Short mmCIF file of C-alpha atoms in Angstrom, two decimals:
data_model
loop_
_atom_site.label_atom_id
_atom_site.label_comp_id
_atom_site.label_asym_id
_atom_site.label_seq_id
_atom_site.Cartn_x
_atom_site.Cartn_y
_atom_site.Cartn_z
CA UNK A 1 100.09 89.33 -85.37
CA UNK A 2 102.39 88.88 -82.37
CA UNK A 3 100.26 89.23 -79.04
CA UNK A 4 101.23 92.05 -77.18
CA UNK A 5 102.18 90.03 -74.30
CA UNK A 6 104.91 88.39 -76.17
CA UNK A 7 106.72 91.62 -77.27
CA UNK A 8 109.48 92.28 -75.00
CA UNK A 9 108.90 95.47 -72.78
CA UNK A 10 105.71 95.91 -74.35
CA UNK A 11 104.11 96.92 -70.58
CA UNK A 12 106.52 99.38 -70.32
CA UNK A 13 106.40 101.29 -73.40
CA UNK A 14 102.87 101.10 -73.30
CA UNK A 15 103.14 103.58 -69.87
CA UNK A 16 105.64 105.85 -71.99
CA UNK A 17 104.42 108.98 -73.70
CA UNK A 18 105.04 107.62 -76.85
CA UNK A 19 102.37 104.93 -76.32
CA UNK A 20 99.85 108.08 -75.59
CA UNK A 21 97.21 107.26 -78.38
CA UNK A 22 95.07 110.46 -76.84
CA UNK A 23 97.78 112.72 -77.02
CA UNK A 24 97.86 115.70 -79.11
CA UNK A 25 101.05 114.63 -80.61
CA UNK A 26 99.92 111.74 -82.42
CA UNK A 27 96.34 113.45 -82.91
CA UNK A 28 96.82 116.89 -84.14
CA UNK A 29 96.47 116.38 -87.93
CA UNK A 30 93.67 113.93 -87.70
CA UNK A 31 91.36 115.83 -89.69
CA UNK A 32 93.77 116.26 -92.29
CA UNK A 33 94.40 112.57 -92.73
CA UNK A 34 98.05 113.22 -93.44
CA UNK A 35 101.06 114.38 -91.31
CA UNK A 36 103.17 116.83 -93.20
CA UNK A 37 106.91 116.03 -93.80
CA UNK A 38 108.08 118.46 -91.38
CA UNK A 39 106.09 117.02 -88.92
CA UNK A 40 105.99 113.42 -89.85
CA UNK A 41 109.55 112.16 -88.54
CA UNK A 42 108.63 112.58 -85.17
CA UNK A 43 105.16 111.96 -84.90
CA UNK A 44 104.27 108.63 -86.22
CA UNK A 45 106.38 105.78 -86.85
CA UNK A 46 106.26 105.59 -90.85
CA UNK A 47 107.51 109.08 -90.70
CA UNK A 48 110.64 108.32 -88.46
CA UNK A 49 111.38 105.10 -90.46
CA UNK A 50 111.54 107.44 -93.56
CA UNK A 51 113.83 109.80 -92.18
CA UNK A 52 116.73 107.16 -90.98
CA UNK A 53 116.06 105.36 -94.19
CA UNK A 54 114.44 102.39 -92.65
CA UNK A 55 111.68 102.44 -95.55
CA UNK A 56 114.43 102.37 -98.04
CA UNK A 57 114.50 106.08 -98.82
CA UNK A 58 117.42 108.43 -98.51
CA UNK A 59 118.68 108.95 -94.74
CA UNK A 60 118.38 112.16 -92.89
CA UNK A 61 115.09 113.44 -94.49
CA UNK A 62 111.46 112.78 -94.74
CA UNK A 63 110.22 112.31 -98.11
CA UNK A 64 106.78 112.16 -98.25
CA UNK A 65 103.61 112.71 -95.82
CA UNK A 66 102.71 110.18 -93.39
CA UNK A 67 99.31 108.57 -92.55
CA UNK A 68 97.76 109.65 -89.03
CA UNK A 69 96.74 106.55 -86.59
CA UNK A 70 100.11 105.49 -85.39
CA UNK A 71 102.29 105.99 -81.99
CA UNK A 72 106.31 105.43 -81.79
CA UNK A 73 106.32 101.95 -81.92
CA UNK A 74 109.41 99.56 -81.33
CA UNK A 75 110.17 99.25 -85.19
CA UNK A 76 111.06 103.18 -84.75
CA UNK A 77 113.86 102.81 -82.84
CA UNK A 78 114.83 99.05 -83.16
CA UNK A 79 115.81 98.46 -86.98
CA UNK A 80 119.27 98.19 -88.80
CA UNK A 81 119.16 101.81 -89.81
CA UNK A 82 118.84 103.12 -86.10
CA UNK A 83 121.53 101.03 -85.05
CA UNK A 84 124.04 103.33 -87.49
CA UNK A 85 122.65 106.79 -86.26
CA UNK A 86 124.96 108.16 -84.11
CA UNK A 87 125.09 111.74 -84.97
CA UNK A 88 122.67 114.56 -84.97
CA UNK A 89 122.54 117.60 -87.18
CA UNK A 90 120.53 120.04 -84.86
CA UNK A 91 118.14 123.63 -85.89
CA UNK A 92 121.27 125.45 -85.72
CA UNK A 93 123.05 123.54 -88.29
CA UNK A 94 125.78 122.50 -85.97
CA UNK A 95 126.41 118.73 -86.17
CA UNK A 96 127.39 116.46 -82.87
CA UNK A 97 129.07 113.32 -83.57
CA UNK A 98 129.49 109.84 -81.27
CA UNK A 99 126.24 110.40 -79.66
CA UNK A 100 125.92 106.51 -79.67
CA UNK A 101 122.12 105.64 -79.07
CA UNK A 102 121.41 108.89 -77.91
CA UNK A 103 121.21 109.94 -81.62
CA UNK A 104 117.79 107.99 -81.14
CA UNK A 105 116.19 110.40 -78.62
CA UNK A 106 118.07 113.65 -79.80
CA UNK A 107 116.81 113.38 -83.66
CA UNK A 108 113.52 114.37 -82.01
CA UNK A 109 114.61 116.02 -78.61
CA UNK A 110 116.05 118.75 -80.28
CA UNK A 111 113.61 121.32 -81.18
CA UNK A 112 112.66 122.61 -84.24
CA UNK A 113 114.23 126.15 -84.24
CA UNK A 114 117.67 127.93 -82.72
CA UNK A 115 119.03 130.59 -82.01
CA UNK A 116 120.28 131.31 -85.40
CA UNK A 117 116.61 131.70 -86.51
CA UNK A 118 116.06 134.55 -84.42
CA UNK A 119 119.31 136.35 -85.43
CA UNK A 120 118.17 135.49 -89.12
CA UNK A 121 114.88 137.32 -88.51
CA UNK A 122 116.54 140.57 -86.90
CA UNK A 123 119.29 140.96 -89.18
CA UNK A 124 119.73 144.97 -89.61
CA UNK A 125 116.74 145.83 -87.50
CA UNK A 126 116.95 148.79 -84.69
CA UNK A 127 117.02 146.52 -81.36
CA UNK A 128 114.09 148.35 -79.83
CA UNK A 129 112.26 149.26 -82.90
CA UNK A 130 108.78 147.42 -83.56
CA UNK A 131 108.59 145.46 -87.22
CA UNK A 132 105.72 144.36 -88.57
CA UNK A 133 108.03 141.42 -90.20
CA UNK A 134 108.69 139.98 -86.90
CA UNK A 135 106.63 137.16 -85.33
CA UNK A 136 107.06 135.21 -82.26
CA UNK A 137 109.84 131.76 -83.13
CA UNK A 138 108.97 128.94 -81.12
CA UNK A 139 111.54 126.47 -80.40
CA UNK A 140 108.76 123.48 -80.09
CA UNK A 141 108.35 121.34 -77.42
CA UNK A 142 110.69 119.33 -75.02
CA UNK A 143 114.00 120.18 -76.60
CA UNK A 144 116.05 118.40 -74.01
CA UNK A 145 118.67 117.49 -76.45
CA UNK A 146 119.37 120.94 -77.64
CA UNK A 147 119.82 121.82 -73.74
CA UNK A 148 122.05 118.92 -72.88
CA UNK A 149 124.05 120.01 -75.60
CA UNK A 150 124.40 123.69 -74.49
CA UNK A 151 126.71 125.51 -77.17
CA UNK A 152 127.58 122.75 -79.22
CA UNK A 153 123.85 122.76 -80.42
CA UNK A 154 122.93 126.76 -79.73
CA UNK A 155 119.57 125.65 -79.31
CA UNK A 156 119.13 129.20 -77.07
CA UNK A 157 119.44 132.74 -78.33
CA UNK A 158 123.25 133.30 -77.27
CA UNK A 159 124.13 136.82 -76.75
CA UNK A 160 127.06 138.32 -78.66
CA UNK A 161 130.20 138.48 -76.62
CA UNK A 162 129.07 135.61 -73.78
CA UNK A 163 130.54 132.34 -73.19
CA UNK A 164 128.16 129.80 -72.53
CA UNK A 165 128.32 126.32 -71.20
CA UNK A 166 128.84 123.12 -73.37
CA UNK A 167 127.41 119.58 -73.10
CA UNK A 168 126.28 118.88 -69.74
CA UNK A 169 128.35 115.90 -68.09
CA UNK A 170 127.20 113.61 -65.48
CA UNK A 171 129.62 110.77 -63.89
CA UNK A 172 129.04 107.54 -65.65
CA UNK A 173 126.89 106.14 -66.59
CA UNK A 174 124.63 108.97 -66.68
CA UNK A 175 125.77 110.40 -69.68
CA UNK A 176 123.48 108.90 -71.65
CA UNK A 177 119.90 109.25 -72.09
CA UNK A 178 118.90 105.99 -71.07
CA UNK A 179 121.05 106.46 -68.15
CA UNK A 180 118.96 108.70 -66.64
CA UNK A 181 115.51 107.85 -68.25
CA UNK A 182 114.00 104.30 -68.23
CA UNK A 183 114.80 102.78 -71.62
CA UNK A 184 111.15 102.26 -72.64
CA UNK A 185 109.05 103.90 -69.97
CA UNK A 186 111.33 106.95 -70.35
CA UNK A 187 110.61 107.77 -66.46
CA UNK A 188 113.50 109.13 -64.53
CA UNK A 189 115.46 106.56 -63.09
CA UNK A 190 114.80 107.65 -59.21
CA UNK A 191 116.63 105.06 -57.70
CA UNK A 192 119.68 105.49 -59.37
CA UNK A 193 120.08 109.37 -58.58
CA UNK A 194 119.32 108.65 -55.18
CA UNK A 195 122.47 106.84 -54.68
CA UNK A 196 124.33 110.20 -55.16
CA UNK A 197 121.45 112.75 -54.17
CA UNK A 198 119.95 111.27 -50.86
CA UNK A 199 117.46 114.13 -50.71
CA UNK A 200 115.51 112.07 -54.16
CA UNK A 201 112.71 109.91 -52.56
CA UNK A 202 110.78 110.11 -56.06
CA UNK A 203 110.63 111.98 -59.18
CA UNK A 204 109.21 115.58 -57.62
CA UNK A 205 112.09 115.51 -55.57
CA UNK A 206 114.43 115.62 -58.09
CA UNK A 207 113.64 118.93 -58.41
CA UNK A 208 115.36 119.31 -54.87
CA UNK A 209 118.82 118.46 -56.18
CA UNK A 210 121.54 121.30 -55.82
CA UNK A 211 125.39 121.48 -56.63
CA UNK A 212 126.43 125.04 -56.69
CA UNK A 213 126.44 126.92 -53.55
CA UNK A 214 125.96 130.08 -55.53
CA UNK A 215 122.69 132.37 -55.32
CA UNK A 216 121.76 132.37 -58.86
CA UNK A 217 118.26 134.09 -58.82
CA UNK A 218 118.89 136.60 -55.54
CA UNK A 219 116.63 135.48 -53.24
CA UNK A 220 119.46 134.68 -51.04
CA UNK A 221 118.29 130.86 -50.75
CA UNK A 222 121.22 128.58 -51.69
CA UNK A 223 119.47 125.58 -50.09
CA UNK A 224 116.76 125.43 -52.75
CA UNK A 225 116.84 122.95 -55.44
CA UNK A 226 118.43 124.48 -58.58
CA UNK A 227 115.26 124.03 -60.39
CA UNK A 228 113.37 126.41 -58.15
CA UNK A 229 116.57 128.81 -59.27
CA UNK A 230 115.53 128.03 -62.80
CA UNK A 231 111.79 128.78 -62.38
CA UNK A 232 112.51 131.92 -60.55
CA UNK A 233 114.66 133.26 -63.12
CA UNK A 234 112.41 132.28 -65.91
CA UNK A 235 109.26 134.02 -64.17
CA UNK A 236 111.50 136.95 -63.64
CA UNK A 237 112.02 137.11 -67.42
CA UNK A 238 108.55 136.94 -68.19
CA UNK A 239 107.82 139.85 -65.64
CA UNK A 240 110.47 141.85 -67.67
CA UNK A 241 109.26 141.14 -71.00
CA UNK A 242 105.59 142.45 -70.00
CA UNK A 243 107.11 145.60 -68.61
CA UNK A 244 109.64 146.11 -71.83
CA UNK A 245 106.33 145.43 -74.47
CA UNK A 246 104.38 147.58 -72.26
CA UNK A 247 106.97 150.46 -72.44
CA UNK A 248 109.10 150.29 -75.17
CA UNK A 249 107.12 148.14 -77.57
CA UNK A 250 104.05 150.15 -76.76
CA UNK A 251 101.64 147.23 -76.43
CA UNK A 252 100.80 144.94 -73.35
CA UNK A 253 101.86 141.35 -73.84
CA UNK A 254 100.68 137.97 -72.47
CA UNK A 255 101.55 134.76 -72.09
CA UNK A 256 99.60 131.40 -72.47
CA UNK A 257 101.68 128.24 -72.07
CA UNK A 258 98.82 125.98 -73.70
CA UNK A 259 97.80 128.14 -76.22
CA UNK A 260 99.47 128.56 -79.87
CA UNK A 261 101.46 130.69 -80.25
CA UNK A 262 101.82 131.47 -76.69
CA UNK A 263 102.31 135.19 -76.50
CA UNK A 264 99.22 136.93 -77.25
CA UNK A 265 97.92 140.88 -76.98
CA UNK A 266 96.80 141.83 -73.70
CA UNK A 267 93.89 143.75 -74.44
CA UNK A 268 92.85 144.53 -71.07
CA UNK A 269 96.43 145.01 -69.61
CA UNK A 270 95.63 142.55 -66.97
CA UNK A 271 98.88 140.80 -67.39
CA UNK A 272 96.96 137.27 -68.17
CA UNK A 273 96.12 135.87 -71.53
CA UNK A 274 92.27 135.46 -70.95
CA UNK A 275 90.23 132.93 -72.57
CA UNK A 276 89.32 135.82 -75.30
CA UNK A 277 92.66 136.87 -75.84
CA UNK A 278 94.50 133.58 -76.14
CA UNK A 279 93.52 133.02 -79.98
CA UNK A 280 95.98 132.59 -83.07
CA UNK A 281 94.17 136.01 -84.35
CA UNK A 282 95.10 137.89 -81.36
CA UNK A 283 98.83 136.82 -81.54
CA UNK A 284 101.23 139.52 -80.26
CA UNK A 285 102.18 141.81 -83.10
CA UNK A 286 104.16 144.39 -81.70
CA UNK A 287 107.93 142.92 -81.56
CA UNK A 288 111.27 144.12 -81.27
CA UNK A 289 114.29 142.42 -81.95
CA UNK A 290 115.30 142.78 -78.35
CA UNK A 291 111.80 141.76 -77.09
CA UNK A 292 111.75 138.49 -79.49
CA UNK A 293 115.29 137.33 -78.22
CA UNK A 294 113.91 137.48 -74.69
CA UNK A 295 110.71 135.45 -75.59
CA UNK A 296 112.57 132.61 -77.40
CA UNK A 297 114.62 132.05 -74.29
CA UNK A 298 112.05 132.22 -72.09
CA UNK A 299 110.02 129.42 -74.13
CA UNK A 300 113.15 127.31 -74.55
CA UNK A 301 113.36 127.09 -70.88
CA UNK A 302 109.76 126.78 -70.33
CA UNK A 303 109.23 123.84 -72.59
CA UNK A 304 111.85 121.75 -71.56
CA UNK A 305 110.31 120.90 -67.83
CA UNK A 306 113.67 118.86 -67.21
CA UNK A 307 115.90 121.91 -68.17
CA UNK A 308 117.41 121.96 -64.50
CA UNK A 309 118.92 118.65 -65.08
CA UNK A 310 119.71 118.79 -68.20
CA UNK A 311 122.02 121.69 -68.58
CA UNK A 312 121.49 124.03 -65.24
CA UNK A 313 124.67 126.23 -66.18
CA UNK A 314 123.23 126.72 -69.63
CA UNK A 315 119.74 127.72 -68.99
CA UNK A 316 120.68 130.06 -66.03
CA UNK A 317 123.39 131.58 -68.48
CA UNK A 318 121.03 132.44 -70.95
CA UNK A 319 117.92 133.46 -68.53
CA UNK A 320 120.70 135.95 -66.74
CA UNK A 321 121.59 137.23 -70.24
CA UNK A 322 118.09 137.94 -71.33
CA UNK A 323 116.99 139.56 -68.51
CA UNK A 324 120.33 141.75 -68.64
CA UNK A 325 119.49 142.56 -72.11
CA UNK A 326 115.69 143.25 -71.74
CA UNK A 327 116.58 145.37 -68.78
CA UNK A 328 115.01 143.40 -66.15
CA UNK A 329 117.94 142.52 -64.51
CA UNK A 330 117.80 145.21 -61.63
CA UNK A 331 116.31 144.86 -58.20
CA UNK A 332 117.05 141.09 -58.74
CA UNK A 333 119.27 141.16 -55.61
CA UNK A 334 123.01 140.09 -56.15
CA UNK A 335 122.36 137.43 -58.82
CA UNK A 336 125.17 135.34 -60.25
CA UNK A 337 126.00 134.47 -63.72
CA UNK A 338 127.07 130.60 -63.51
#
């Protein structure tokens, strides 16, 4: 076996999320002993090699369960098959070509659901009628590729009659995943950003970047970072979701970002998913089509902490439209949709 000290970039990789041996992403299935096919491709090296066909299997699918106990090793991204991987099919069914090496990242960082899944679930239903057939649809986590591609991927729920931003474009060379993220640590390249964005001094200050002079969240502040605009609108969307659930669906709802499936019945009506409420048996069960769409988009933004950088126009658009549809757009001040 080659010593770690002789593996190129091993120290950098060891600092990355791909190397976190204690992470839930690599331990969730330990009791089962196997990672199911629908999860193995992105939560194990054998599964990813299976998906790209580097193990001799067919490309584009995972054929078998993967053993637990692996991380995302060098061989997952660096093999003959990934060199040929240049396109990604997103959960919406839309395929984006000519991605180059970005396809290696976006194969996993694309989410596991799309707005089309919401449309299928609510087809033929009254927008404001509770249906026992509906359950929360979770986009999954850190779907940065879907955010970046905007309407090319249609990862978020896009409302009828609205137009949406396409792929987010930066000046070159910042149109590649590794243009903005270190290749092996995947940390943001703060120094590269600071060359143009003078307010950037560390990773936290990336949130201070802003190009638009338009007040998107209605607070009158056009100097705050665009990340703050996104945060404010998403927070207001959650307020709107709670108000709608209480007054239209007839059952209070609460959200917990760390407890699956995230939306719960708020039995005591305090607006918070308390410890005894944030449990699977108490998952929210009074969904209407309108409520499901808004909740899906709330989660889409909440679970991509870099959404403000990946595609701010797209996420601001879906938040504005979700607020408008759920009826929470009133009282925000003179907000402007990108």
